[in-house]
Coordinates of C-alpha atoms in Angstrom, one line a residue:
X1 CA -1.0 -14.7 43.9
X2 CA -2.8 -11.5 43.6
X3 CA -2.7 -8.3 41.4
X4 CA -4.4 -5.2 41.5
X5 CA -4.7 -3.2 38.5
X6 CA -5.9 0.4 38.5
X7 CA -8.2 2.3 35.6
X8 CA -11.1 4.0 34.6
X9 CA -14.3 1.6 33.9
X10 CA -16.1 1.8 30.8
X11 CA -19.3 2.6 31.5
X12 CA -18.8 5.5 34.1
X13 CA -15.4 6.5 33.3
X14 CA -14.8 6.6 37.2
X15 CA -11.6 5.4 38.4
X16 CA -11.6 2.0 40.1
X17 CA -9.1 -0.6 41.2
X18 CA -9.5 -4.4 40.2
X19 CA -8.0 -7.0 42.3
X20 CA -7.3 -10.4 40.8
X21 CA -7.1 -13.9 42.0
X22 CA -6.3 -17.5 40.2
X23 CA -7.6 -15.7 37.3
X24 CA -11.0 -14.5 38.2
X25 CA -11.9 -10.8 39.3
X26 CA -12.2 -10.8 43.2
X27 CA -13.3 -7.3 44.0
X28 CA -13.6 -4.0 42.5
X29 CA -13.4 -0.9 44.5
X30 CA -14.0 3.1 43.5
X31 CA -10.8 5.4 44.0
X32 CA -11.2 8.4 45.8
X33 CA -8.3 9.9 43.8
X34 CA -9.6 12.7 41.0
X35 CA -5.8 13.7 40.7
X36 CA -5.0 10.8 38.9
X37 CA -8.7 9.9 36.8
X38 CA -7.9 11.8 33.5
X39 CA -4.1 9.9 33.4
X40 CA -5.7 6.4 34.0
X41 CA -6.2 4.5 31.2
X42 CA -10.2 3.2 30.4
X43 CA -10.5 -0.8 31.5
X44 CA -13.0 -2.4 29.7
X45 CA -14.0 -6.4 28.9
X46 CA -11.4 -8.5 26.6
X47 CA -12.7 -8.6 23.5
X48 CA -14.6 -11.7 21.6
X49 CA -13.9 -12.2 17.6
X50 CA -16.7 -15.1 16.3
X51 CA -15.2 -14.1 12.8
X52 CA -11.7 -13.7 11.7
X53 CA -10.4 -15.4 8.7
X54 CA -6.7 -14.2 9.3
X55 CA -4.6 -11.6 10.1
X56 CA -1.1 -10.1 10.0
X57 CA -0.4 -11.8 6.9
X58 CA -1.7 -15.1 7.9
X59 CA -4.2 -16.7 7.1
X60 CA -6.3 -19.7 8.7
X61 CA -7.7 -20.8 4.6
X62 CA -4.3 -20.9 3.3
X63 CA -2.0 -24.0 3.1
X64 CA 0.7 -22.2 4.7
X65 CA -1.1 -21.9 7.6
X66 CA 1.1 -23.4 10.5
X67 CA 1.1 -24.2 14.1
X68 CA 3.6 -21.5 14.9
X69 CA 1.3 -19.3 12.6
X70 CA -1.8 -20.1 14.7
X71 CA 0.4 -19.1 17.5
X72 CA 1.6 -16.0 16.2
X73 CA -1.9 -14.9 15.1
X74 CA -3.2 -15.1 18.7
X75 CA -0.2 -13.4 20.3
X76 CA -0.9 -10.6 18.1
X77 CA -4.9 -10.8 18.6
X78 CA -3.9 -9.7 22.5
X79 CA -2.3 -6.8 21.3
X80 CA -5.2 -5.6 19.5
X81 CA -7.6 -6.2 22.8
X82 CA -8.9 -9.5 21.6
X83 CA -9.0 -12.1 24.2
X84 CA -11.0 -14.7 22.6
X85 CA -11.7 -15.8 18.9
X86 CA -13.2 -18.4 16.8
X87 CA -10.8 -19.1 13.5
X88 CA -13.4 -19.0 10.4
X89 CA -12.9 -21.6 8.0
X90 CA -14.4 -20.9 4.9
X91 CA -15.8 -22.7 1.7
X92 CA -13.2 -25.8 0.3
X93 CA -13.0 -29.6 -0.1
X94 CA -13.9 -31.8 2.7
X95 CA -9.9 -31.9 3.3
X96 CA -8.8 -28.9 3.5
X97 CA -11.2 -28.1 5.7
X98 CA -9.7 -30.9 7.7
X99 CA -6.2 -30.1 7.1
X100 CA -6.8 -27.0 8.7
X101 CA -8.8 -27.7 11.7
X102 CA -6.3 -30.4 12.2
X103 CA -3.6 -27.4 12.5
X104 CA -6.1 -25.1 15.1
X105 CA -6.4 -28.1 17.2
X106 CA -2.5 -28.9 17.5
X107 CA -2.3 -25.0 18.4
X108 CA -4.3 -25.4 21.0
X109 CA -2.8 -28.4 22.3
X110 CA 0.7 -27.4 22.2
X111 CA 0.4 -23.4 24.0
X112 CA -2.4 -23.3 26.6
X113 CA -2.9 -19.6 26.6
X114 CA -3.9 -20.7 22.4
X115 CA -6.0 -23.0 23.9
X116 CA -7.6 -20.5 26.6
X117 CA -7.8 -17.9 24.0
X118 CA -9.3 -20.4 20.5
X119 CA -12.9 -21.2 22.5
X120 CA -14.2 -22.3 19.6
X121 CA -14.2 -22.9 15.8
X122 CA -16.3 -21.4 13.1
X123 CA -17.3 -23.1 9.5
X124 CA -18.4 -20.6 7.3
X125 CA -19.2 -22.6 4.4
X126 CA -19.2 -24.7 2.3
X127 CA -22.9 -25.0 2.9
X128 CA -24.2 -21.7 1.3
X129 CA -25.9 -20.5 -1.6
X130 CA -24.2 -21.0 -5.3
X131 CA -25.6 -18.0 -6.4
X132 CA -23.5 -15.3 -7.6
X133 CA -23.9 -12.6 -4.8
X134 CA -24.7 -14.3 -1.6
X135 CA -21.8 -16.5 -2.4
X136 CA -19.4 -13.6 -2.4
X137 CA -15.6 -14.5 -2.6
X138 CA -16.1 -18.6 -1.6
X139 CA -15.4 -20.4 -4.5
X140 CA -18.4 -21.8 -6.3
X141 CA -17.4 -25.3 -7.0
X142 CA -17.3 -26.4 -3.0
X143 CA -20.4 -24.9 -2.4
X144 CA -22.7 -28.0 -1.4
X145 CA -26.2 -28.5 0.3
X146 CA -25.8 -29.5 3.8
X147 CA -24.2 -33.0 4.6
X148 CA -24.2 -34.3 8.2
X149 CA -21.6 -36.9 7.9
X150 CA -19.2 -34.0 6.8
X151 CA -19.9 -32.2 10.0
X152 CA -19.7 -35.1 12.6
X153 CA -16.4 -35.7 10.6
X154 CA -14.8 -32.6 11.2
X155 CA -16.2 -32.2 15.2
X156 CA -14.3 -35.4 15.5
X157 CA -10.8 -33.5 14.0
X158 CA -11.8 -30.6 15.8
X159 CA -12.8 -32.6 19.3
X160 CA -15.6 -31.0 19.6
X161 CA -14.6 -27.5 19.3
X162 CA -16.5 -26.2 16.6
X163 CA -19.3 -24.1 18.1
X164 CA -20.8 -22.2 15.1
X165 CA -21.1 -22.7 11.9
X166 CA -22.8 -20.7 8.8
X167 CA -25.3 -22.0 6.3
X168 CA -28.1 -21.1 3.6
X169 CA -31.3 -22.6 4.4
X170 CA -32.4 -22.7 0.6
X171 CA -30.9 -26.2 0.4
X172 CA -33.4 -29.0 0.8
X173 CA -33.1 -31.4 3.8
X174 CA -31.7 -27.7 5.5
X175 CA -34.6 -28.1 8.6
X176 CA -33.1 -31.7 9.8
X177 CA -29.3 -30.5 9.3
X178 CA -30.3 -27.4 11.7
X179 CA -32.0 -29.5 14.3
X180 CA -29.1 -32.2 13.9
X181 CA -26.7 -29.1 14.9
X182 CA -28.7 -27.7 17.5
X183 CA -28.8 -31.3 18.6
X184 CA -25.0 -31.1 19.0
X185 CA -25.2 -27.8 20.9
X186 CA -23.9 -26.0 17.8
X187 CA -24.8 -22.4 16.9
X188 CA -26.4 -22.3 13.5
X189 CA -26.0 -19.5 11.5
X190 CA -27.8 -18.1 8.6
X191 CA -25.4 -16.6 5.9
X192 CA -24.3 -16.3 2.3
X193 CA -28.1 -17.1 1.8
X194 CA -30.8 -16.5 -1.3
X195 CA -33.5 -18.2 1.3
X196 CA -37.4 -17.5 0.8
X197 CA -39.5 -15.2 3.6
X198 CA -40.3 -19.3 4.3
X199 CA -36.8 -20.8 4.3
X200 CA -35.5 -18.4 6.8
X201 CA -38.8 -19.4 9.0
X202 CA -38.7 -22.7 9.1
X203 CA -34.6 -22.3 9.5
X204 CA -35.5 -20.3 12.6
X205 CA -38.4 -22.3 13.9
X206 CA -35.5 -25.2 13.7
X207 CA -33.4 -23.6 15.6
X208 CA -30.9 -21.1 13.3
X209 CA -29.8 -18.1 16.1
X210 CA -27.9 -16.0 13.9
X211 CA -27.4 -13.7 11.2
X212 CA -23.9 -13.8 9.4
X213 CA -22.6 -10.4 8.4
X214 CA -26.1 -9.2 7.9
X215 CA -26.2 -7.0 5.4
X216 CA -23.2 -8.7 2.9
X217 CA -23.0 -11.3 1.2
X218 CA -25.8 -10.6 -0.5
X219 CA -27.2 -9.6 -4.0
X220 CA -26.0 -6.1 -5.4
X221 CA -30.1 -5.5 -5.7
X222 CA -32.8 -6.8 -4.7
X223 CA -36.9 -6.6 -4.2
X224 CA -38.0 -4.2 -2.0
X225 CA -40.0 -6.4 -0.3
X226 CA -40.2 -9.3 0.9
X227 CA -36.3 -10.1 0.7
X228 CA -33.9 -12.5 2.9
X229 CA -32.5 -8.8 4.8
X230 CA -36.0 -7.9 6.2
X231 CA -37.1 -11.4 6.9
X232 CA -33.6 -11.9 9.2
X233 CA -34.7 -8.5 10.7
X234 CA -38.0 -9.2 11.5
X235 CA -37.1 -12.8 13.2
X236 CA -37.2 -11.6 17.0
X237 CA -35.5 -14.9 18.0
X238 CA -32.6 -14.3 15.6
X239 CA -29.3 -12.5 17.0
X240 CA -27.1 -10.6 13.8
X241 CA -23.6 -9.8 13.9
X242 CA -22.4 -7.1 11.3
X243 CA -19.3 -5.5 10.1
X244 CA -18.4 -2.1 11.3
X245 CA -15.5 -1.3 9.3
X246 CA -16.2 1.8 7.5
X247 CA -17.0 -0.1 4.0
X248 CA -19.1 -3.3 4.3
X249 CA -22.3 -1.2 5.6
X250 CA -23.6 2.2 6.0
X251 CA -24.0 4.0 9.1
X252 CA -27.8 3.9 8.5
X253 CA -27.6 0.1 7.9
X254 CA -26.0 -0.5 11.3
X255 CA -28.1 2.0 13.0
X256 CA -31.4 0.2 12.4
X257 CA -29.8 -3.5 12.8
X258 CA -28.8 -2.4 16.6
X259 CA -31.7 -0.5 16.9
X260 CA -34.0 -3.7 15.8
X261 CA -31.7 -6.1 17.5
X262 CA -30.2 -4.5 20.7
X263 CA -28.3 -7.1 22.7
X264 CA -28.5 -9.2 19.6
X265 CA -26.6 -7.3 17.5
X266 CA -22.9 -8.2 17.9
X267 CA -19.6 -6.7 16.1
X268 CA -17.0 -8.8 14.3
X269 CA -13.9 -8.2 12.0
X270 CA -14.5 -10.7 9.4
X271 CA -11.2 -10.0 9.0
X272 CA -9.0 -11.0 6.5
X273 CA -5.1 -12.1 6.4
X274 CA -4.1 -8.5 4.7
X275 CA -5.7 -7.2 8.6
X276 CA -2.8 -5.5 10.6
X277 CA -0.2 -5.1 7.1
X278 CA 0.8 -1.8 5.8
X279 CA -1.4 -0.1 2.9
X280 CA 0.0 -1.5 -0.5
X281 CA -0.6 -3.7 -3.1
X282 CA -1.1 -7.1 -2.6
X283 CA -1.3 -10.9 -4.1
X284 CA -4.2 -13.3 -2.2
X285 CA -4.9 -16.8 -3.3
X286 CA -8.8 -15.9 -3.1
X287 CA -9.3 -12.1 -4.7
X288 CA -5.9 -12.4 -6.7
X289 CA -4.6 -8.5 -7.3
X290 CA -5.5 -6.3 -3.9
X291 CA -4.8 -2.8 -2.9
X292 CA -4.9 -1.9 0.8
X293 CA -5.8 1.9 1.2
X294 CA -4.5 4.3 3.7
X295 CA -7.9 4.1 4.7
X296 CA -8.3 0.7 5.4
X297 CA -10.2 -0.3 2.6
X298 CA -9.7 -3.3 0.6
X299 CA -10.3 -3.6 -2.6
X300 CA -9.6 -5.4 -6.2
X301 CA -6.6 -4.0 -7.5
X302 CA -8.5 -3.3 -10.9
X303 CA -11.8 -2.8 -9.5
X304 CA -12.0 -0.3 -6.3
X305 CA -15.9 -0.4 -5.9
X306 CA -15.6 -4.4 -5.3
X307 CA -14.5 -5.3 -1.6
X308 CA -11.8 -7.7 -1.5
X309 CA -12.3 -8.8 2.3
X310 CA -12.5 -6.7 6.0
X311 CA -8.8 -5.6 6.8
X312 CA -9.8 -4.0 10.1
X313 CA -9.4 -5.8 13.5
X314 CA -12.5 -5.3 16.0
X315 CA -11.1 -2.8 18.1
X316 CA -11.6 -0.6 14.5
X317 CA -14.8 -1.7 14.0
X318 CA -15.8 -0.5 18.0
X319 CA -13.6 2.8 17.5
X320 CA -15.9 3.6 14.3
X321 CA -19.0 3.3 15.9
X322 CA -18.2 5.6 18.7
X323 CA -16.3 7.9 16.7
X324 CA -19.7 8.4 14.3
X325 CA -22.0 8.5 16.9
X326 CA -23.4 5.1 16.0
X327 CA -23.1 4.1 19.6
X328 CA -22.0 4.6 23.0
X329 CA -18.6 3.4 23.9
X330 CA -20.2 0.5 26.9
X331 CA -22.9 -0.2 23.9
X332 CA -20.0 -0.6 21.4
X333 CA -17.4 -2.3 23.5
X334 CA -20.1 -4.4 24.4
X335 CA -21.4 -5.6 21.0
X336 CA -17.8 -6.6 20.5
X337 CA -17.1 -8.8 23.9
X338 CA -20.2 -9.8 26.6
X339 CA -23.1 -10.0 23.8
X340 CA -21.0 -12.6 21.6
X341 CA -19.6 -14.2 24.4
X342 CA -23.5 -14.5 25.3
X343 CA -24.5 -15.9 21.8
X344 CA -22.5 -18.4 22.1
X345 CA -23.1 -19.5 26.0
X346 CA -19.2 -19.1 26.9
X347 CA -17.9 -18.1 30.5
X348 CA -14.6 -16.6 29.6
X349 CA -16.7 -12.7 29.1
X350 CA -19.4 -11.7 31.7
X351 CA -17.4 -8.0 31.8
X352 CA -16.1 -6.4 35.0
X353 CA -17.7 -8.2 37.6
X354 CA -17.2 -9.9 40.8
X355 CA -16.0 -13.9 40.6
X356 CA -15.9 -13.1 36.5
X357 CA -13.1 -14.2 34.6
X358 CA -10.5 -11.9 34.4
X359 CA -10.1 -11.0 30.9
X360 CA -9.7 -7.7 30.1
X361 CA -8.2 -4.7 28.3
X362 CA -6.7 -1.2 29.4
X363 CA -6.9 1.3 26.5
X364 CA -6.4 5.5 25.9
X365 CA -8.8 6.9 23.5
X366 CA -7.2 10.3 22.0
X367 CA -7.3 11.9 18.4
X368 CA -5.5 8.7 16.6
X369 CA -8.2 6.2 18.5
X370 CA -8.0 3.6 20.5
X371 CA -4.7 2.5 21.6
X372 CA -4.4 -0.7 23.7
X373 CA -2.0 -0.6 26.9
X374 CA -2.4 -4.3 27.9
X375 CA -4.5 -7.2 28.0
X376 CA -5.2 -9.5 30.5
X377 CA -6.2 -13.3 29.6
X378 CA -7.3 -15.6 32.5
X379 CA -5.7 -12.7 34.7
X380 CA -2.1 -13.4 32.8
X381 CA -1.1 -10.1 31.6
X382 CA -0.6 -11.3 27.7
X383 CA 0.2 -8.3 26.3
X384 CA 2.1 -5.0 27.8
X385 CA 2.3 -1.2 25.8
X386 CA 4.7 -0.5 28.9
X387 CA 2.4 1.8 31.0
X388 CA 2.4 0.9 34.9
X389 CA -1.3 0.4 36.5
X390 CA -0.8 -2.6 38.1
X391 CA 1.0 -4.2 41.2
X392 CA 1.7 -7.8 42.0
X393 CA 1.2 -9.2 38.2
X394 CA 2.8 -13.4 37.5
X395 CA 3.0 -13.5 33.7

């Protein structure tokens, strides 16, 4: 069966129609209709998360964490534009770590939109640096140098569905575990590191493509020069995602990491389960005592300089850059959907294109930001505001 839907494309902000077929874009036409441009809503590619930890008050770290939860996570990832996302597991025992891909993996295998939308996995941890600073909020006492066996272990839960996982090259035997990886066709991140100008190198020459949050977990101070920011900077062959949320990074930081790295430069939320809740006070298992500001900033409850966590979904982090200027909207959206989808070699997010997949988002941008009007996964409309652009849709 085919659907049209009608909007205004991203780049040009011209009004086109989309027809879709068995899930993949079959043609894209220009309206001749001006009437009706300024009332059409903007349609732009689905969005592609590489790093969320949890959100509307769950979280993927936590032994709650459920199947239904899984479930209910990525429902409400569709209503925020997402259309695909890796779950981040972060720094603990050998078993939990276990425990929870084991949970991911019987999401995905009991809903297949969960399993359409979950394209991969990503382990941030517990492979990082011990040190006070570049560890940030993982706790200290599963921090470990890199260990093969653990990783074939948990690709065998996972059945092959971890795709990227973060490390700190500073451990010895780090060069062998990287080429092991790359081996594997996993993505190799550097992050939560205290490396050497030398480290990062050799990491790099080994096969390391990314930068983790670039820019955080990191020490409070550091040498002007040489230190682990500027090496990552300087590595052409090294793609860095950052966090765009207002309070991880200045405007200036993320102006000269997408200047340096262009199409290598990609947006997450590193968001956390608090993402999506009402501003408050809350409890976590890992920071303890949070407040949630009306802002969007989260912070220790007793401390508000220290970060407690992102508790912004992407779309945020993609409104904030545009609103400041930072970037365009098509660079923006773009840093936040085609270039990770790119990073990571996957097929679901080429953008609006002929014989692309058809996963996409229609959005208004007004004073209050962006607001999302519906997604489309696999061209299955997943999510619905209740605005009519479209004819012919099968849910």
């Amino acid at each position: 069966m085919e659907s049209v839907i009608y909007g205004r494309h991203y780049q040009t902000l011209l009004p086109i129609s989309i027809s879709i077929r068995n899930g993949f874009i079959k043609e894209i036409q220009r309206l001749q209709e001006p009437n009706k441009e300024k009332s059409l809503p903007i349609i732009a590619p689905g969005l592609v998360d590489l790093q969320i930890n949890g959100s509307f008050g769950i979280d993927f770290n936590s032994d709650d964490v459920t199947v239904e939860k899984v479930i209910t996570i990525t429902q409400k990832l569709w209503e925020t534009g997402v259309t695909t996302f890796f779950p981040t597991i972060i720094t603990n025992s050998k078993e939990k770590i276990s425990e929870y891909l084991h949970i991911i993996l019987e999401a995905c295998d009991r809903n297949l939109r969960v399993n359409s939308t979950i394209k991969g996995i990503h382990i941030e941890g517990p492979f990082i640096s011990p040190l006070d600073g570049p560890r940030g909020a993982h706790a200290s006492h599963y921090v470990r140098k890199p260990e093969w066996a653990f990783v074939e272990e948990w690709q065998e839960i996972a059945q092959g569905r971890i795709k990227l996982i973060t490390i700190s090259p500073e451990w010895g035997g780090s060069v062998e575990f990287i080429k092991k990886c790359v081996e594997q066709q996993l993505v190799v991140a550097i992050g939560h590191t205290a490396a050497t100008t030398k480290q990062i190198d050799e990491a790099v020459k080994a096969g390391a493509r990314l930068s983790t949050h670039l820019g955080n977990g990191s020490h409070t101070t550091l040498p002007r020069h040489p230190n682990y920011l500027w090496d990552q900077l300087a590595q052409e062959d090294l793609w860095a995602s950052y966090i765009a949320d207002g309070f991880h990074l200045p405007d200036s930081v993320i102006k000269v990491i997408t200047k340096v790295k262009e199409k290598k430069a990609i947006l997450v939320s590193d968001a956390v389960s608090l993402s999506g809740l009402e501003p408050g006070q809350y409890e976590t298992h890992i920071g303890g005592k949070v407040h949630l500001t009306e802002e969007g900033k989260l912070h220790l409850a007793d401390n508000p300089k220290i970060l407690a966590g992102s508790a912004q979904m992407l779309i945020k982090g993609v409104q904030n850059l545009v609103s400041k200027g930072v970037l365009s909207l098509e660079e923006a959206w773009e840093a936040a959907s085609i270039y990770p989808s790119n990073l990571v070699n996957l097929d679901v997010q080429k953008g609006i294109k002929e014989e692309a997949v058809a996963d996409l988002v229609l959005f208004e941008s007004n004073e209050n930001g962006f607001i999302i009007r519906q997604t489309i996964k696999d061209g299955k409309l997943v999510f619905n505001s209740g605005i009519e652009v479209h004819e012919g849709w099968s849910q």
